[in-house]
Tab-separated table of C-alpha atoms in Angstrom:
chain	number	residue	atom	x	y	z
I	1	MET	CA	10.639	2.850	15.559
I	2	ALA	CA	12.878	-0.177	15.157
I	3	LEU	CA	11.717	-3.545	13.979
I	4	LEU	CA	10.692	-5.943	16.675
I	5	ALA	CA	13.731	-7.826	17.925
I	6	PRO	CA	13.416	-11.533	18.707
I	7	PRO	CA	11.894	-11.770	22.183
I	8	ARG	CA	14.162	-12.541	25.117
I	9	PRO	CA	11.793	-13.381	27.938
I	10	HIS	CA	13.284	-13.972	31.362
I	11	ALA	CA	12.536	-17.251	33.110
I	12	ARG	CA	9.428	-16.005	34.886
I	13	SER	CA	7.843	-14.543	31.721
I	14	ALA	CA	8.669	-17.723	29.795
I	15	ARG	CA	6.793	-19.751	32.407
I	16	ARG	CA	3.725	-17.531	32.390
I	17	GLY	CA	3.726	-17.154	28.598
I	18	PRO	CA	3.842	-13.988	26.498
I	19	ARG	CA	1.539	-11.201	27.563
I	20	VAL	CA	2.035	-8.824	24.632
I	21	LEU	CA	2.554	-9.362	20.926
I	22	ALA	CA	6.172	-8.213	21.062
I	23	GLU	CA	6.969	-11.097	23.421
I	24	ALA	CA	5.076	-13.658	21.362
I	25	TYR	CA	6.391	-12.694	17.942
I	26	ASP	CA	9.777	-13.812	16.684
I	27	PRO	CA	10.528	-12.224	13.269
I	28	ARG	CA	12.744	-15.181	12.340
I	29	ARG	CA	10.499	-17.988	13.511
I	30	ASN	CA	6.750	-17.700	13.132
I	31	ALA	CA	3.760	-19.246	11.352
I	32	PHE	CA	2.849	-16.363	9.049
I	33	ASP	CA	3.684	-18.431	5.944
I	34	VAL	CA	1.414	-21.230	7.127
I	35	VAL	CA	-1.481	-18.948	8.062
I	36	ARG	CA	-1.333	-17.112	4.724
I	37	LEU	CA	-1.365	-20.413	2.841
I	38	VAL	CA	-4.390	-21.556	4.856
I	39	LEU	CA	-6.190	-18.294	4.046
I	40	ALA	CA	-5.381	-18.654	0.342
I	41	GLY	CA	-6.611	-22.248	0.398
I	42	THR	CA	-9.827	-21.128	2.092
I	43	VAL	CA	-10.470	-18.590	-0.658
I	44	ALA	CA	-9.760	-21.249	-3.287
I	45	VAL	CA	-12.188	-23.759	-1.742
I	46	THR	CA	-15.021	-21.264	-1.285
I	47	HIS	CA	-14.661	-19.833	-4.779
I	48	ALA	CA	-14.638	-23.342	-6.244
I	49	MET	CA	-17.900	-23.956	-4.396
I	50	GLU	CA	-19.333	-20.738	-5.771
I	51	LEU	CA	-18.395	-21.600	-9.348
I	52	ALA	CA	-19.471	-25.256	-9.148
I	53	LEU	CA	-22.481	-25.106	-6.836
I	54	GLY	CA	-23.630	-21.496	-7.058
I	55	TRP	CA	-23.093	-20.744	-3.371
I	56	GLN	CA	-20.391	-20.575	-0.752
I	57	PRO	CA	-20.499	-20.942	3.026
I	58	ARG	CA	-21.287	-17.937	5.191
I	59	ILE	CA	-20.948	-17.147	8.849
I	60	GLY	CA	-23.930	-14.988	9.618
I	61	ARG	CA	-24.048	-12.492	6.747
I	62	THR	CA	-20.356	-12.725	5.864
I	63	ASP	CA	-18.960	-14.925	3.097
I	64	VAL	CA	-16.117	-17.114	4.320
I	65	SER	CA	-14.031	-15.970	1.346
I	66	ALA	CA	-14.468	-12.331	2.446
I	67	LEU	CA	-13.370	-13.251	5.954
I	68	ALA	CA	-10.231	-14.919	4.572
I	69	VAL	CA	-9.435	-11.874	2.411
I	70	ASP	CA	-9.824	-9.674	5.488
I	71	GLY	CA	-7.313	-11.921	7.238
I	72	PHE	CA	-4.854	-11.450	4.376
I	73	PHE	CA	-5.049	-7.696	4.789
I	74	VAL	CA	-4.436	-7.913	8.549
I	75	LEU	CA	-1.264	-9.956	8.025
I	76	SER	CA	-0.151	-7.697	5.175
I	77	GLY	CA	-0.585	-4.601	7.323
I	78	PHE	CA	1.596	-6.112	10.038
I	79	LEU	CA	4.339	-7.366	7.705
I	80	ILE	CA	4.391	-4.547	5.157
I	81	THR	CA	4.714	-1.953	7.927
I	82	ALA	CA	7.648	-3.973	9.241
I	83	SER	CA	9.120	-3.966	5.741
I	84	TRP	CA	9.042	-0.162	5.638
I	85	LEU	CA	10.626	0.083	9.077
I	86	ARG	CA	13.377	-2.285	7.966
I	87	LEU	CA	14.067	-0.642	4.618
I	88	GLY	CA	13.468	3.017	5.509
I	89	SER	CA	13.737	4.028	1.867
I	90	LEU	CA	10.856	4.961	-0.411
I	91	PRO	CA	12.528	3.764	-3.663
I	92	ARG	CA	13.585	0.426	-2.134
I	93	PHE	CA	10.191	-0.103	-0.520
I	94	ALA	CA	8.372	0.617	-3.797
I	95	TRP	CA	10.780	-1.665	-5.688
I	96	HIS	CA	10.249	-4.540	-3.245
I	97	ARG	CA	6.492	-4.197	-3.325
I	98	ALA	CA	6.365	-3.950	-7.130
I	99	LEU	CA	8.520	-7.055	-7.517
I	100	ARG	CA	6.293	-8.987	-5.159
I	101	ILE	CA	2.920	-8.152	-6.610
I	102	LEU	CA	3.265	-7.211	-10.288
I	103	PRO	CA	5.174	-10.041	-12.053
I	104	GLY	CA	2.861	-12.751	-10.738
I	105	PHE	CA	-0.178	-10.614	-11.484
I	106	TRP	CA	0.918	-9.853	-15.043
I	107	ALA	CA	1.772	-13.498	-15.758
I	108	CYS	CA	-1.621	-14.618	-14.483
I	109	LEU	CA	-3.421	-11.877	-16.430
I	110	LEU	CA	-1.662	-12.734	-19.695
I	111	LEU	CA	-1.967	-16.515	-19.479
I	112	THR	CA	-5.586	-16.359	-18.335
I	113	ALA	CA	-6.517	-14.192	-21.318
I	114	LEU	CA	-4.474	-15.967	-23.978
I	115	VAL	CA	-4.607	-19.582	-22.777
I	116	VAL	CA	-7.430	-20.176	-20.284
I	117	ALA	CA	-10.102	-18.111	-22.065
I	118	PRO	CA	-9.523	-19.737	-25.501
I	119	LEU	CA	-9.490	-23.207	-23.909
I	120	VAL	CA	-12.762	-22.529	-22.105
I	121	ALA	CA	-14.261	-21.359	-25.404
I	122	VAL	CA	-13.096	-24.469	-27.268
I	123	LEU	CA	-14.229	-26.833	-24.506
I	124	GLY	CA	-17.646	-25.164	-24.662
I	125	GLY	CA	-17.975	-25.900	-28.376
I	126	GLY	CA	-16.875	-22.502	-29.625
I	127	SER	CA	-13.732	-21.188	-31.261
I	128	ALA	CA	-10.609	-19.671	-29.747
I	129	ARG	CA	-11.068	-16.730	-32.106
I	130	ASP	CA	-14.327	-15.891	-30.339
I	131	VAL	CA	-12.486	-14.563	-27.272
I	132	LEU	CA	-9.693	-12.872	-29.198
I	133	GLN	CA	-11.846	-10.357	-31.042
I	134	GLY	CA	-14.576	-7.893	-30.219
I	135	PRO	CA	-14.870	-4.897	-27.869
I	136	ASP	CA	-14.248	-6.934	-24.686
I	137	SER	CA	-11.747	-9.418	-26.046
I	138	ALA	CA	-8.925	-11.230	-24.324
I	139	ALA	CA	-6.537	-8.572	-25.629
I	140	THR	CA	-8.499	-5.711	-24.091
I	141	TYR	CA	-8.768	-7.768	-20.883
I	142	VAL	CA	-4.981	-7.604	-20.579
I	143	LEU	CA	-4.685	-3.954	-21.624
I	144	HIS	CA	-7.519	-2.660	-19.435
I	145	ASN	CA	-6.326	-4.501	-16.320
I	146	ALA	CA	-2.539	-4.255	-16.642
I	147	GLY	CA	-2.425	-1.273	-14.296
I	148	LEU	CA	-3.648	-3.520	-11.431
I	149	PHE	CA	-7.134	-2.018	-11.266
I	150	MET	CA	-9.591	-4.561	-12.651
I	151	ALA	CA	-11.611	-2.533	-15.153
I	152	GLN	CA	-12.720	-5.551	-17.220
I	153	PHE	CA	-13.739	-8.831	-15.595
I	154	GLU	CA	-15.445	-10.609	-18.488
I	155	VAL	CA	-14.408	-11.614	-21.985
I	156	THR	CA	-16.932	-11.835	-24.792
I	157	GLY	CA	-17.065	-15.045	-26.778
I	158	LEU	CA	-17.171	-17.460	-23.867
I	159	PRO	CA	-19.958	-20.006	-24.429
I	160	ALA	CA	-23.164	-19.897	-22.424
I	161	SER	CA	-22.148	-23.271	-20.948
I	162	ALA	CA	-19.082	-21.733	-19.285
I	163	PRO	CA	-19.288	-21.813	-15.467
I	164	ASP	CA	-18.790	-18.050	-15.317
I	165	ARG	CA	-18.003	-15.223	-17.750
I	166	VAL	CA	-15.674	-13.661	-15.155
I	167	LEU	CA	-12.135	-14.854	-15.924
I	168	ASN	CA	-10.739	-14.155	-12.472
I	169	GLY	CA	-12.903	-12.942	-9.614
I	170	SER	CA	-10.026	-12.656	-7.142
I	171	LEU	CA	-7.591	-10.195	-8.696
I	172	TRP	CA	-9.610	-7.101	-7.774
I	173	THR	CA	-8.203	-7.056	-4.225
I	174	LEU	CA	-4.637	-6.488	-5.443
I	175	PHE	CA	-5.374	-2.898	-6.416
I	176	TYR	CA	-6.533	-2.158	-2.870
I	177	GLU	CA	-3.494	-3.942	-1.513
I	178	ALA	CA	-1.337	-1.597	-3.568
I	179	LEU	CA	-3.248	1.413	-2.225
I	180	CYS	CA	-2.483	0.221	1.298
I	181	TYR	CA	1.191	-0.092	0.363
I	182	ALA	CA	1.072	3.485	-0.891
I	183	ALA	CA	-0.465	4.625	2.406
I	184	VAL	CA	2.380	2.975	4.342
I	185	ALA	CA	4.932	4.586	2.030
I	186	GLY	CA	3.339	8.009	2.438
I	187	LEU	CA	3.160	7.817	6.228
I	188	GLY	CA	6.674	6.435	6.378
I	189	ALA	CA	8.094	9.095	4.086
I	190	VAL	CA	6.841	11.885	6.353
I	191	GLY	CA	8.138	10.082	9.425
I	192	LEU	CA	4.849	9.243	11.127
I	193	LEU	CA	5.437	5.498	11.315
I	194	ARG	CA	8.579	5.952	13.386
I	195	SER	CA	8.030	9.173	15.288
I	196	ARG	CA	4.253	9.385	15.711
I	197	PRO	CA	2.811	5.851	15.690
I	198	VAL	CA	0.062	6.970	18.083
I	199	LEU	CA	-1.323	9.230	15.332
I	200	VAL	CA	-1.560	6.206	13.054
I	201	VAL	CA	-3.377	4.267	15.739
I	202	ALA	CA	-5.726	7.221	16.269
I	203	ALA	CA	-6.562	7.206	12.567
I	204	VAL	CA	-7.329	3.486	12.811
I	205	ALA	CA	-9.622	4.182	15.770
I	206	VAL	CA	-11.486	6.840	13.798
I	207	LEU	CA	-11.925	4.463	10.868
I	208	GLN	CA	-13.196	1.761	13.227
I	209	LEU	CA	-15.662	4.164	14.869
I	210	LEU	CA	-16.965	5.306	11.479
I	211	THR	CA	-17.469	1.694	10.463
I	212	ALA	CA	-19.400	1.042	13.672
I	213	ALA	CA	-21.493	4.201	13.234
I	214	GLN	CA	-22.236	3.270	9.632
I	215	GLU	CA	-23.485	-0.146	10.753
I	216	ALA	CA	-25.597	1.375	13.535
I	217	THR	CA	-27.190	4.151	11.500
I	218	GLY	CA	-27.247	2.726	8.000
I	219	ALA	CA	-25.847	6.028	6.721
I	220	ALA	CA	-23.056	6.037	4.139
I	221	LEU	CA	-20.353	7.661	6.273
I	222	LEU	CA	-17.433	6.161	4.344
I	223	PRO	CA	-16.864	6.515	0.586
I	224	GLY	CA	-17.251	3.321	-1.378
I	225	GLU	CA	-17.355	-0.161	0.069
I	226	ASN	CA	-14.135	-2.033	-0.599
I	227	LEU	CA	-11.500	0.555	0.269
I	228	PRO	CA	-12.780	1.440	3.784
I	229	ARG	CA	-13.237	-2.243	4.621
I	230	LEU	CA	-9.819	-3.404	3.434
I	231	LEU	CA	-8.001	-0.297	4.652
I	232	LEU	CA	-9.409	-0.870	8.145
I	233	LEU	CA	-8.136	-4.454	8.278
I	234	PHE	CA	-4.737	-3.494	6.850
I	235	ALA	CA	-4.473	-0.565	9.268
I	236	LEU	CA	-5.253	-2.802	12.239
I	237	GLY	CA	-2.329	-5.021	11.272
I	238	ALA	CA	-0.089	-1.983	10.820
I	239	ALA	CA	-1.107	-0.580	14.209
I	240	ALA	CA	-0.340	-3.932	15.835
I	241	GLN	CA	3.169	-3.782	14.380
I	242	LEU	CA	3.752	-0.236	15.584
I	243	LEU	CA	2.476	-0.836	19.128
I	244	ALA	CA	3.315	-4.523	19.511
I	245	GLU	CA	4.709	-3.910	22.993
I	246	ARG	CA	1.221	-2.861	24.099
I	247	VAL	CA	-0.985	-5.319	22.214
I	248	PRO	CA	-2.136	-7.978	24.714
I	249	VAL	CA	-2.133	-11.664	23.775
I	250	THR	CA	-3.216	-13.004	27.150
I	251	PRO	CA	-5.940	-15.667	27.316
I	252	ALA	CA	-8.429	-13.072	28.559
I	253	ALA	CA	-7.664	-10.727	25.637
I	254	LEU	CA	-8.030	-13.548	23.127
I	255	VAL	CA	-11.354	-14.629	24.639
I	256	VAL	CA	-12.675	-11.064	24.346
I	257	ALA	CA	-11.415	-10.925	20.758
I	258	GLY	CA	-13.172	-14.185	19.934
I	259	VAL	CA	-16.446	-13.082	21.533
I	260	THR	CA	-16.525	-9.747	19.694
I	261	LEU	CA	-15.632	-11.413	16.386
I	262	LEU	CA	-18.285	-14.110	16.744
I	263	GLY	CA	-20.863	-11.598	17.943
I	264	GLY	CA	-20.186	-9.338	14.980
I	265	LEU	CA	-20.424	-12.241	12.538
I	266	LEU	CA	-23.690	-13.596	13.936
I	267	LEU	CA	-25.507	-10.375	14.764
I	268	LEU	CA	-24.416	-7.652	12.343
I	269	GLU	CA	-24.682	-7.001	8.642
I	270	ASP	CA	-21.041	-5.895	8.685
I	271	TYR	CA	-19.165	-7.825	11.359
I	272	ARG	CA	-16.231	-5.399	11.092
I	273	ALA	CA	-18.182	-2.787	13.052
I	274	VAL	CA	-17.210	-4.606	16.262
I	275	GLY	CA	-15.344	-7.717	15.117
I	276	ALA	CA	-12.475	-6.390	13.009
I	277	PRO	CA	-10.086	-5.797	15.963
I	278	GLY	CA	-10.902	-9.262	17.291
I	279	LEU	CA	-10.113	-10.887	13.945
I	280	ALA	CA	-6.833	-8.977	13.755
I	281	LEU	CA	-5.739	-9.942	17.260
I	282	LEU	CA	-6.663	-13.613	16.878
I	283	LEU	CA	-4.909	-13.983	13.525
I	284	LEU	CA	-1.737	-12.254	14.678
I	285	ALA	CA	-1.664	-14.260	17.890
I	286	VAL	CA	-2.074	-17.525	15.985
I	287	ALA	CA	0.586	-16.574	13.433
I	288	ALA	CA	2.978	-15.584	16.211
I	289	ARG	CA	2.297	-18.390	18.677
I	290	LEU	CA	1.363	-21.437	16.612
I	291	PRO	CA	3.682	-24.243	17.767
I	292	TRP	CA	4.193	-25.452	14.190
I	293	ARG	CA	6.359	-22.802	12.560
I	294	PRO	CA	7.926	-24.238	9.420
I	295	ARG	CA	9.999	-22.026	7.168
I	296	LEU	CA	8.344	-22.707	3.813
I	297	ARG	CA	10.933	-22.691	1.055
I	298	ARG	CA	8.234	-22.100	-1.546
I	299	ASP	CA	5.650	-19.433	-0.862
I	300	LEU	CA	2.559	-20.717	-2.671
I	301	SER	CA	0.003	-18.437	-1.041
I	302	TYR	CA	0.155	-15.707	-3.681
I	303	GLY	CA	0.103	-18.145	-6.590
I	304	THR	CA	-2.784	-20.020	-4.999
I	305	TYR	CA	-4.703	-16.799	-4.599
I	306	VAL	CA	-4.248	-15.456	-8.124
I	307	TRP	CA	-4.572	-18.772	-9.989
I	308	HIS	CA	-7.353	-20.728	-8.276
I	309	TRP	CA	-10.246	-18.992	-10.084
I	310	PRO	CA	-9.068	-19.505	-13.703
I	311	VAL	CA	-7.999	-23.056	-12.814
I	312	ALA	CA	-11.467	-23.806	-11.428
I	313	LEU	CA	-13.062	-22.185	-14.469
I	314	LEU	CA	-11.016	-24.436	-16.743
I	315	VAL	CA	-11.708	-27.626	-14.758
I	316	LEU	CA	-15.438	-26.912	-14.684
I	317	SER	CA	-15.451	-26.508	-18.477
I	318	THR	CA	-14.456	-30.172	-18.875
I	319	PRO	CA	-16.583	-33.304	-18.363
I	320	LEU	CA	-15.272	-33.319	-14.781
I	321	ALA	CA	-17.935	-30.719	-14.033
I	322	GLY	CA	-20.427	-33.575	-13.744
I	323	ALA	CA	-18.414	-35.424	-11.105
I	324	PRO	CA	-19.279	-35.234	-7.397
I	325	PHE	CA	-18.089	-31.938	-5.957
I	326	PRO	CA	-15.408	-33.500	-3.678
I	327	VAL	CA	-13.773	-34.930	-6.814
I	328	VAL	CA	-14.012	-31.575	-8.593
I	329	LEU	CA	-12.556	-29.790	-5.586
I	330	ALA	CA	-9.646	-32.230	-5.311
I	331	VAL	CA	-8.774	-31.701	-8.982
I	332	VAL	CA	-9.087	-27.915	-8.678
I	333	LEU	CA	-6.841	-27.776	-5.611
I	334	ALA	CA	-4.248	-30.110	-7.134
I	335	ALA	CA	-4.158	-28.121	-10.378
I	336	THR	CA	-4.021	-24.851	-8.422
I	337	ALA	CA	-1.059	-26.153	-6.427
I	338	LEU	CA	0.772	-26.977	-9.673
I	339	ALA	CA	-0.013	-23.526	-11.067
I	340	ALA	CA	1.186	-21.905	-7.836
I	341	LEU	CA	4.415	-23.935	-7.952
I	342	ALA	CA	5.020	-22.855	-11.538
I	343	SER	CA	4.246	-19.244	-10.640
I	344	TRP	CA	6.703	-19.345	-7.739
I	345	HIS	CA	9.590	-20.995	-9.594
I	346	LEU	CA	9.180	-19.325	-12.976
I	347	VAL	CA	7.945	-15.833	-12.062
I	348	GLU	CA	7.836	-14.852	-8.391
I	349	ALA	CA	11.143	-16.236	-7.070
I	350	PRO	CA	13.204	-14.950	-10.034
I	351	ALA	CA	11.622	-11.520	-9.597
I	352	LEU	CA	12.318	-11.482	-5.854
I	353	ARG	CA	15.980	-12.230	-6.465
I	354	LEU	CA	16.181	-8.728	-7.916
I	355	LYS	CA	14.847	-6.993	-4.820
I	356	ASP	CA	18.255	-6.136	-3.350
I	357	ALA	CA	19.965	-5.389	-6.643
I	358	ARG	CA	21.194	-1.820	-6.901
I	359	PRO	CA	22.356	0.136	-9.963
I	360	SER	CA	26.058	0.603	-10.572
I	361	PRO	CA	27.425	3.966	-11.766
I	362	ARG	CA	27.082	2.595	-15.317
I	363	GLY	CA	23.462	1.622	-14.729
I	364	ASP	CA	24.041	-2.145	-14.491
I	365	ALA	CA	22.427	-4.195	-11.750
I	366	VAL	CA	24.809	-5.117	-8.957
I	367	ALA	CA	24.211	-7.963	-6.541
I	368	PRO	CA	24.026	-7.194	-2.815
I	369	SER	CA	27.322	-6.876	-1.032
I	370	GLY	CA	28.591	-9.572	1.333
I	371	ALA	CA	27.605	-7.431	4.314
I	372	GLU	CA	24.102	-7.005	2.913
I	373	ARG	CA	23.777	-10.738	2.306
I	374	ALA	CA	24.956	-11.470	5.838
I	375	ALA	CA	22.648	-8.929	7.488
I	376	PRO	CA	19.919	-10.377	9.707
I	377	ARG	CA	16.708	-10.835	7.807
I	378	TRP	CA	13.112	-11.624	8.555
I	379	THR	CA	11.615	-14.981	7.675
I	380	GLY	CA	10.793	-13.538	4.279
I	381	CYS	CA	7.095	-12.974	4.944
I	382	ASP	CA	7.430	-9.224	4.660
I	383	ASP	CA	8.900	-9.369	1.165
I	384	ARG	CA	7.121	-12.501	-0.013
I	385	GLY	CA	3.688	-11.780	1.443
I	386	ARG	CA	0.803	-10.440	-0.588
C-alpha cells in the first residue's frame, strides 16, 4: 500500500471540506510537529506538578499525563507505519528507528546518572560519592537501563530531602515504543501492511474488544497492563494510516468521537474500553486539519519528553522549591526547553543525519546520492517522531 499522496480535492470537495482522513492529511504540510510538542509539554507540566505538589490533574480516573502519552502512541502508530511503507526495507527501518530513539535516550541516561544525581545529592547536603557507589548506584543505573527497558528507576544515596528517588519517571514508555516498532517491522516484513491491511485492522478490533470486555468484567483478559494499553493506541494510529481513505473526519464523526472519549473518561475506570478510538480520531484530525501548520526546524518534543523529569528533580532540589508553584513551573519549563535544544543540536540532529548513509564496498559510510536527496520526503515527523 503506497504512502498517502498529498490530497487533490476537486472544487466541490474543497468547498464541503474533507470527509476522510486521506483528503485531510497532507504528508508535506501538517501539524503533527505542533501536536507532539503540545503533548510533550503536557507531560512535562503534569509531572512537574506531581513532583512539586504530590498530585497531578485527572479527568475522571485517568491522569492527564497518561492521556498525553496515549496521544503520543496514536501519532507514532500513524507516522511509523508510514515510515515502513516509505522505506520498505527492514534494515533501513530498524536503522532509522534506532537513530531516532537510542542516542537521545543514552545521552539522557548517562547525564542524568553522572551529573543530575550527584548534583541532587550535593544540593541535599550529601556527597556526590553517595550516588556513585553501592548496589543501586548511578553506574548500575546506566548499565541496567541501557537496553531501553527500565530495570532500575532509583539510585541509592539521594538524600531524604530529594523530591523523588526516581531519577526519570518518563523513560519507561520508550521500551514499549520500541516493541511497537518491532511489531510494525514484523508485519511489514511478511507483507501484511501492504497486502492485507484489513487483517491488521481486525487485530486492532480484537484488542479493542478485549479491552472493553476486561473493563466490563474485571477479568484479566490481557497480559500485563502497559503493553496492551500502549499497543492498542499505537495500533489505532497504524490502522488509520493503512485505511486513511475510509476513516471519516466529518463533523458528525468527530462529535461521536468526542462523546465516546468524554464518556469513557468520566464513567469508566479505563477510558480506553470505549474512548481509545475517539482519542485516536480526534488527535489525527487535529494534526491533519489544524490551520496552523508550521514546519518546525527543531523537533523539541523528544528532548522535552526525556529531559523534563530530571530537570524538575534538579530544580526542586534548590531553594526554588519553596517558591510559588507557577514560578517553579516556569523555571522547569525554561530549563527543559534549553535541555531539549541541546539534545536536538548535539545528539538527535547529528544522529539523524546518518539515517540515509549507506555502506560503501569498503565499509565506509556514503552520503545519499543526489537522486535520493531530491526525492520527495515527508515533513520529517515519521523519522523525527518518538
